[in-house]
Amino acid sequence: MVLFILITLLSVFANRFNYPFFAPANKKTEMANIRIKNLLQSNAIDSIVNVEGWVRSKRGNKQVQFIALNDGSCVGNIQVVVDPNAINEEVMKLVTTGAAIKAEGKLVASQGAGQTVEIQATTITVYGTADVDTFPLQKKGHTLEFLREIAHLRPRTNTFGAVFRVRHAMAYAIHKFFNDRDFFYWHSPIITGSDAEGAGEMFRVSALSPTNPPLNSEGKIDYKADFFGRETNLTVSGQLEGELGAMGLGLIYTFGPTFRAENSNTPRHLAEFWMIEPEMAFYDIHDNMDLAEALLKYCINYALENCEDDLVFLTNLYDKELMDRLKSVVANPFKRLSYTEAVSILEKLNDKFEFKVQWGSDLQKEHETFLVEHFKTPVILTDYPAAIKSFYMKQNDPDADGRKTVRAMDVLFPWIGEIIGGSQREENYDKLVNRMRELNIPEKEMWWYLDTRKFGTCPHAGFGLGFERLVLFVTGMSNIRDVIPFPRTPKNAEF
């Protein structure tokens, strides 16, 4: 009786959750398609498997042919061994570089070098062909510049497969870092009526007719007639809205797209990019620096532990020092010094710089690079001149020379330069209003921001991390356009 009850319960469980414990003898259990990453790590020798992907190459003769198949799950290919006499000849003619296929067969220990397992195919199914005369990704080297012109196909290459897998890992690591520290993910708006940076270089959002917009009495475009009833733009930062969240939730972070209408064509700038912007109530500048350093080290260490194959590939192909540089950043404390201390160091070497340094000047990339190389570690600079920083930064008392500084911080990385910019925020209402008036920032439009200084103000801080710059550093790529799927730059909005 007990045995009967046990068998009955197992049957019910198997049927409920589709476990084939008691599958009928005449019913064939379907084989699951297996990702190549998992297949290459499998020890299920002699099992029958299905695998799907794109053909990287095909070679062989009338006796045997070898297909290198990749599905994007890893940098490695699975080798599919085919007996041409066992597969329809017309089907095999369609199996060319770039074709999408399914291979079914037995997983066996590989007889060749470079892989541990391979598939002895019994069935090949062609989903989509690729004309050999027009498919641009043949088995040869392609420049990164050329691949940017075919950004819709470059994820199929080893390089961009590796880069975009690392990009995914960094996004996951960021969410995990903040979630594990009790931060809340805060969705700041993409369309905004405020300019967080005060630069004015923003993309306008409008539903008005581009050829015949309504005009006001002054002959200017009447944005009161627009969709939102006012002039709006794509956001340059989620910081200001992030501060509002921190004033109620304590610890928040944003992670979303931001936009800058800057006519900049450097290898470090994009018009559309992603930003991570935590805002923390009851944090000061020192807490802010601690969090920034911890975040960067966590993400880089996550890549080292979870993206080793892709990082080794990128190291061997593009940057021989990449792995060592990543490990060094994780292992060593960041150097912290004030802007004034940095300028004292740089002024002594002004004859070596294209842009001369003096107190009050904004540091250029050559100065940031020197400081990082000088200290042989990432550098965090603090206490910048108020005149070169944003209105919302916490104001210090004037120094002994009467110079005004703010509690800003920039994190400088090897080659990248500034990867994080942040500050302790000015929580004093009167000081904030006076600073806004100095910069002609209209108080009426920022009433909601000022309210946070009127009702329960508190010390708080935050920073912005450029996601693409982080991915650029972790992958060792030389151009920021190669770490985002579809780069948006001046005169370039293809795809």
Coordinates of N, CA, C and O in Angstrom, one line a residue, residues 188-288:
S188 N 14.5 57.9 -12.7 CA 14.4 59.3 -13.0 C 13.9 59.5 -14.4 O 14.0 58.7 -15.2
P189 N 13.3 60.7 -14.7 CA 12.6 60.9 -16.0 C 13.7 61.1 -17.1 O 14.8 61.6 -16.8
I190 N 13.3 60.7 -18.3 CA 14.2 60.9 -19.4 C 13.8 62.3 -20.1 O 14.7 63.0 -20.6
I191 N 12.5 62.7 -20.0 CA 12.1 64.0 -20.5 C 12.0 64.9 -19.3 O 11.4 64.6 -18.3
T192 N 12.7 66.0 -19.4 CA 12.8 66.9 -18.2 C 12.7 68.4 -18.6 O 13.1 68.7 -19.8
G193 N 12.3 69.2 -17.7 CA 12.3 70.7 -18.0 C 13.4 71.4 -17.3 O 13.5 72.6 -17.4
S194 N 14.3 70.6 -16.6 CA 15.4 71.2 -16.0 C 16.8 70.8 -16.6 O 16.8 69.8 -17.3
D195 N 17.8 71.6 -16.4 CA 19.1 71.3 -16.9 C 20.0 71.1 -15.7 O 20.5 72.1 -15.1
A196 N 20.3 69.9 -15.3 CA 21.0 69.6 -14.1 C 22.4 70.1 -14.1 O 23.0 70.5 -13.1
E197 N 23.1 70.2 -15.3 CA 24.4 70.6 -15.4 C 24.6 72.1 -15.6 O 25.7 72.7 -15.4
G198 N 23.5 72.7 -16.1 CA 23.6 74.2 -16.3 C 24.4 74.5 -17.6 O 24.7 75.6 -17.9
A199 N 24.6 73.4 -18.4 CA 25.4 73.7 -19.7 C 24.6 74.1 -20.8 O 25.1 74.8 -21.7
G200 N 23.3 73.7 -20.8 CA 22.4 74.1 -21.9 C 22.5 73.3 -23.2 O 21.8 73.6 -24.1
E201 N 23.4 72.3 -23.2 CA 23.7 71.5 -24.4 C 22.8 70.3 -24.3 O 23.2 69.2 -24.0
M202 N 21.5 70.5 -24.7 CA 20.5 69.5 -24.5 C 19.7 69.3 -25.8 O 19.6 70.2 -26.7
F203 N 19.1 68.1 -25.9 CA 18.3 67.8 -27.1 C 16.8 68.1 -26.7 O 16.3 67.7 -25.7
R204 N 16.2 69.0 -27.6 CA 14.9 69.4 -27.3 C 13.9 68.4 -27.7 O 14.0 67.6 -28.6
V205 N 12.8 68.3 -26.8 CA 11.7 67.4 -27.1 C 10.5 68.2 -27.3 O 10.1 69.0 -26.5
S206 N 9.9 68.0 -28.5 CA 8.7 68.9 -28.8 C 7.8 68.1 -29.7 O 8.2 67.3 -30.6
A207 N 6.5 68.4 -29.6 CA 5.4 67.8 -30.5 C 4.9 68.9 -31.4 O 4.0 68.7 -32.2
L208 N 5.5 70.1 -31.4 CA 5.1 71.2 -32.3 C 5.5 70.9 -33.7 O 6.5 70.2 -34.0
S209 N 4.8 71.5 -34.6 CA 5.2 71.4 -36.0 C 6.6 72.0 -36.3 O 6.9 73.1 -35.9
P210 N 7.5 71.3 -36.9 CA 8.8 71.8 -37.1 C 8.9 72.9 -38.2 O 9.8 73.7 -38.3
T211 N 7.8 72.9 -39.1 CA 7.8 73.9 -40.2 C 6.9 75.1 -39.9 O 7.2 76.2 -40.4
N212 N 5.9 74.9 -39.0 CA 5.0 76.0 -38.7 C 4.6 76.0 -37.3 O 3.4 75.9 -36.9
P213 N 5.6 76.2 -36.4 CA 5.3 76.2 -34.9 C 4.5 77.5 -34.5 O 4.7 78.5 -35.1
P214 N 3.7 77.4 -33.5 CA 3.0 78.6 -33.0 C 4.0 79.6 -32.4 O 5.0 79.2 -31.8
L215 N 3.7 80.9 -32.6 CA 4.6 81.9 -32.1 C 3.8 82.7 -31.0 O 2.6 82.9 -31.1
N216 N 4.6 83.2 -30.1 CA 4.0 84.1 -29.1 C 4.1 85.6 -29.5 O 4.5 85.8 -30.7
S217 N 3.7 86.5 -28.7 CA 3.6 87.9 -29.0 C 5.0 88.5 -29.4 O 5.1 89.5 -30.0
E218 N 6.1 87.8 -28.9 CA 7.4 88.3 -29.2 C 8.0 87.7 -30.4 O 9.1 87.9 -30.8
G219 N 7.2 86.8 -31.1 CA 7.6 86.2 -32.3 C 8.5 85.0 -32.1 O 9.1 84.4 -33.0
K220 N 8.5 84.5 -30.9 CA 9.3 83.3 -30.5 C 8.4 82.1 -30.4 O 7.2 82.2 -30.3
I221 N 9.0 80.9 -30.5 CA 8.1 79.7 -30.4 C 7.4 79.7 -29.1 O 8.0 79.9 -28.0
D222 N 6.1 79.4 -29.2 CA 5.2 79.4 -28.0 C 5.2 78.0 -27.5 O 4.3 77.2 -27.9
Y223 N 6.0 77.7 -26.5 CA 6.1 76.3 -25.9 C 4.9 76.1 -25.0 O 4.7 74.9 -24.6
K224 N 4.1 77.1 -24.7 CA 2.9 76.9 -23.9 C 1.9 76.1 -24.7 O 1.0 75.4 -24.1
A225 N 2.0 76.1 -26.0 CA 1.1 75.3 -26.9 C 1.7 73.9 -27.1 O 1.0 73.1 -27.8
D226 N 2.8 73.6 -26.6 CA 3.5 72.3 -26.8 C 2.8 71.2 -25.9 O 2.0 71.5 -25.1
F227 N 3.2 70.0 -26.1 CA 2.6 68.9 -25.5 C 2.6 69.0 -23.9 O 1.6 68.8 -23.3
F228 N 3.8 69.4 -23.4 CA 3.9 69.5 -21.9 C 3.6 71.0 -21.4 O 3.7 71.2 -20.2
G229 N 3.3 71.9 -22.4 CA 3.0 73.2 -22.0 C 4.2 74.0 -21.6 O 4.1 75.1 -21.0
R230 N 5.4 73.5 -21.9 CA 6.6 74.2 -21.6 C 7.7 73.6 -22.4 O 7.6 72.6 -23.0
E231 N 8.9 74.3 -22.4 CA 10.0 73.7 -23.1 C 10.6 72.5 -22.4 O 10.9 72.6 -21.2
T232 N 10.8 71.4 -23.1 CA 11.4 70.2 -22.4 C 12.5 69.7 -23.3 O 12.6 69.9 -24.5
N233 N 13.3 68.8 -22.6 CA 14.5 68.3 -23.2 C 14.8 66.9 -22.8 O 14.2 66.4 -21.8
L234 N 15.7 66.2 -23.5 CA 16.2 64.9 -23.0 C 17.1 65.2 -21.8 O 17.9 66.1 -21.9
T235 N 17.1 64.3 -20.8 CA 17.8 64.6 -19.6 C 19.4 64.5 -19.8 O 19.8 63.6 -20.6
V236 N 20.1 65.3 -19.1 CA 21.6 65.1 -19.1 C 22.0 64.4 -17.8 O 23.2 64.0 -17.7
S237 N 21.1 64.2 -16.9 CA 21.4 63.6 -15.6 C 20.1 63.3 -14.8 O 19.2 64.1 -14.9
G238 N 20.1 62.2 -14.1 CA 19.0 62.0 -13.2 C 19.3 62.4 -11.8 O 18.5 62.1 -10.9
Q239 N 20.4 63.2 -11.6 CA 20.8 63.5 -10.2 C 19.8 64.3 -9.4 O 19.4 64.0 -8.3
L240 N 19.2 65.4 -10.0 CA 18.3 66.2 -9.2 C 17.1 65.5 -8.8 O 16.7 65.6 -7.6
E241 N 16.5 64.7 -9.7 CA 15.4 63.9 -9.3 C 15.8 62.8 -8.3 O 15.0 62.3 -7.5
G242 N 17.1 62.3 -8.5 CA 17.6 61.3 -7.5 C 17.7 61.8 -6.1 O 17.4 61.1 -5.2
E243 N 18.0 63.1 -6.0 CA 18.1 63.7 -4.7 C 16.7 63.7 -4.0 O 16.6 63.5 -2.8
L244 N 15.7 63.9 -4.8 CA 14.3 63.9 -4.2 C 14.0 62.5 -3.7 O 13.4 62.4 -2.6
G245 N 14.4 61.5 -4.4 CA 14.2 60.1 -3.9 C 15.0 59.8 -2.6 O 14.5 59.2 -1.7
A246 N 16.2 60.3 -2.6 CA 17.1 60.0 -1.4 C 16.5 60.7 -0.1 O 16.7 60.3 1.0
M247 N 15.8 61.9 -0.3 CA 15.2 62.6 0.8 C 14.0 61.9 1.4 O 13.5 62.3 2.4
G248 N 13.6 60.8 0.8 CA 12.5 60.0 1.4 C 12.9 58.6 1.6 O 12.4 58.0 2.6
L249 N 13.7 58.0 0.7 CA 14.1 56.6 0.8 C 15.4 56.4 1.4 O 15.8 55.2 1.7
G250 N 16.2 57.4 1.5 CA 17.5 57.3 2.2 C 18.6 57.0 1.2 O 19.6 57.8 1.0
L251 N 18.6 55.9 0.6 CA 19.6 55.4 -0.3 C 19.0 55.0 -1.7 O 18.2 54.0 -1.7
I252 N 19.3 55.7 -2.7 CA 18.7 55.3 -4.1 C 19.9 55.3 -5.1 O 20.9 55.9 -4.9
Y253 N 19.6 54.7 -6.2 CA 20.5 54.9 -7.4 C 19.7 54.9 -8.7 O 18.6 54.2 -8.7
T254 N 20.1 55.6 -9.6 CA 19.5 55.6 -10.9 C 20.4 54.9 -11.9 O 21.6 54.8 -11.7
F255 N 19.9 54.3 -13.0 CA 20.7 53.7 -14.0 C 19.9 53.8 -15.3 O 19.0 53.0 -15.5
G256 N 20.2 54.7 -16.1 CA 19.4 54.9 -17.3 C 20.2 55.8 -18.3 O 21.3 56.3 -18.1
P257 N 19.6 56.0 -19.5 CA 20.2 56.7 -20.5 C 20.2 58.2 -20.2 O 19.2 58.8 -19.7
T258 N 21.2 58.9 -20.7 CA 21.3 60.4 -20.6 C 21.9 60.9 -21.9 O 22.4 60.1 -22.7
F259 N 21.7 62.2 -22.1 CA 22.0 62.7 -23.5 C 22.7 64.1 -23.4 O 22.3 64.9 -22.5
R260 N 23.7 64.2 -24.2 CA 24.4 65.5 -24.3 C 24.5 65.9 -25.8 O 25.1 65.2 -26.6
A261 N 24.0 67.1 -26.1 CA 24.1 67.6 -27.4 C 25.4 68.4 -27.7 O 25.5 69.5 -28.1
E262 N 26.5 67.7 -27.3 CA 27.9 68.3 -27.5 C 28.5 67.8 -28.8 O 28.4 66.6 -29.1
N263 N 29.0 68.8 -29.6 CA 29.6 68.4 -30.8 C 31.1 67.9 -30.6 O 32.1 68.6 -30.9
S264 N 31.1 66.7 -30.0 CA 32.4 66.2 -29.5 C 32.7 64.9 -30.2 O 31.8 64.0 -30.2
N265 N 33.8 64.7 -30.8 CA 34.1 63.5 -31.6 C 35.3 62.8 -31.0 O 36.1 62.1 -31.7
T266 N 35.5 62.9 -29.7 CA 36.7 62.2 -29.0 C 36.3 60.7 -28.8 O 35.2 60.3 -28.8
P267 N 37.4 59.9 -28.5 CA 37.1 58.5 -28.2 C 36.5 58.2 -26.9 O 36.2 57.1 -26.5
R268 N 36.1 59.3 -26.1 CA 35.6 59.1 -24.8 C 34.2 59.7 -24.7 O 33.6 59.8 -23.6
H269 N 33.6 60.2 -25.8 CA 32.3 61.0 -25.7 C 31.3 60.4 -26.6 O 31.5 60.0 -27.7
L270 N 30.0 60.3 -26.1 CA 28.9 59.9 -26.9 C 27.8 61.0 -26.6 O 27.7 61.6 -25.6
A271 N 26.8 61.0 -27.6 CA 25.7 61.9 -27.4 C 24.6 61.2 -26.6 O 23.8 61.9 -25.9
E272 N 24.6 59.9 -26.6 CA 23.6 59.1 -25.8 C 24.5 58.1 -25.0 O 25.2 57.3 -25.7
F273 N 24.3 58.0 -23.7 CA 25.1 57.1 -22.9 C 24.3 56.8 -21.6 O 23.3 57.4 -21.4
W274 N 24.8 55.9 -20.9 CA 24.1 55.4 -19.7 C 24.9 55.9 -18.4 O 26.1 55.9 -18.4
M275 N 24.1 56.3 -17.4 CA 24.7 56.8 -16.2 C 24.2 56.0 -15.0 O 23.0 55.7 -14.9
I276 N 25.1 55.8 -14.0 CA 24.7 55.3 -12.7 C 24.9 56.4 -11.7 O 26.0 57.0 -11.6
E277 N 23.8 56.8 -11.0 CA 23.9 58.0 -10.2 C 23.2 57.7 -8.8 O 22.0 57.8 -8.6
P278 N 24.0 57.2 -7.8 CA 23.5 57.0 -6.5 C 23.4 58.4 -5.8 O 24.2 59.3 -6.0
E279 N 22.4 58.5 -4.9 CA 22.2 59.6 -4.0 C 21.9 59.1 -2.6 O 21.1 58.2 -2.5
M280 N 22.7 59.6 -1.6 CA 22.6 59.1 -0.3 C 22.3 60.1 0.8 O 23.1 61.1 0.9
A281 N 21.2 60.0 1.5 CA 21.0 60.9 2.6 C 21.9 60.6 3.7 O 22.3 59.4 4.0
F282 N 22.4 61.6 4.4 CA 23.2 61.5 5.6 C 24.7 61.0 5.3 O 25.3 60.5 6.1
Y283 N 25.1 61.2 4.0 CA 26.4 60.9 3.6 C 27.2 62.2 3.5 O 26.6 63.2 3.0
D284 N 28.5 62.2 3.8 CA 29.3 63.3 3.6 C 30.3 63.0 2.4 O 30.2 61.9 1.8
I285 N 31.2 63.8 2.1 CA 32.1 63.6 1.0 C 33.0 62.4 1.2 O 33.3 61.7 0.2
H286 N 33.4 62.1 2.4 CA 34.2 60.9 2.7 C 33.4 59.6 2.5 O 33.9 58.6 1.9
D287 N 32.2 59.6 2.9 CA 31.3 58.4 2.7 C 31.1 58.3 1.2 O 31.1 57.1 0.7
N288 N 31.0 59.4 0.5 CA 30.8 59.3 -1.0 C 32.0 58.7 -1.7 O 31.9 57.8 -2.6

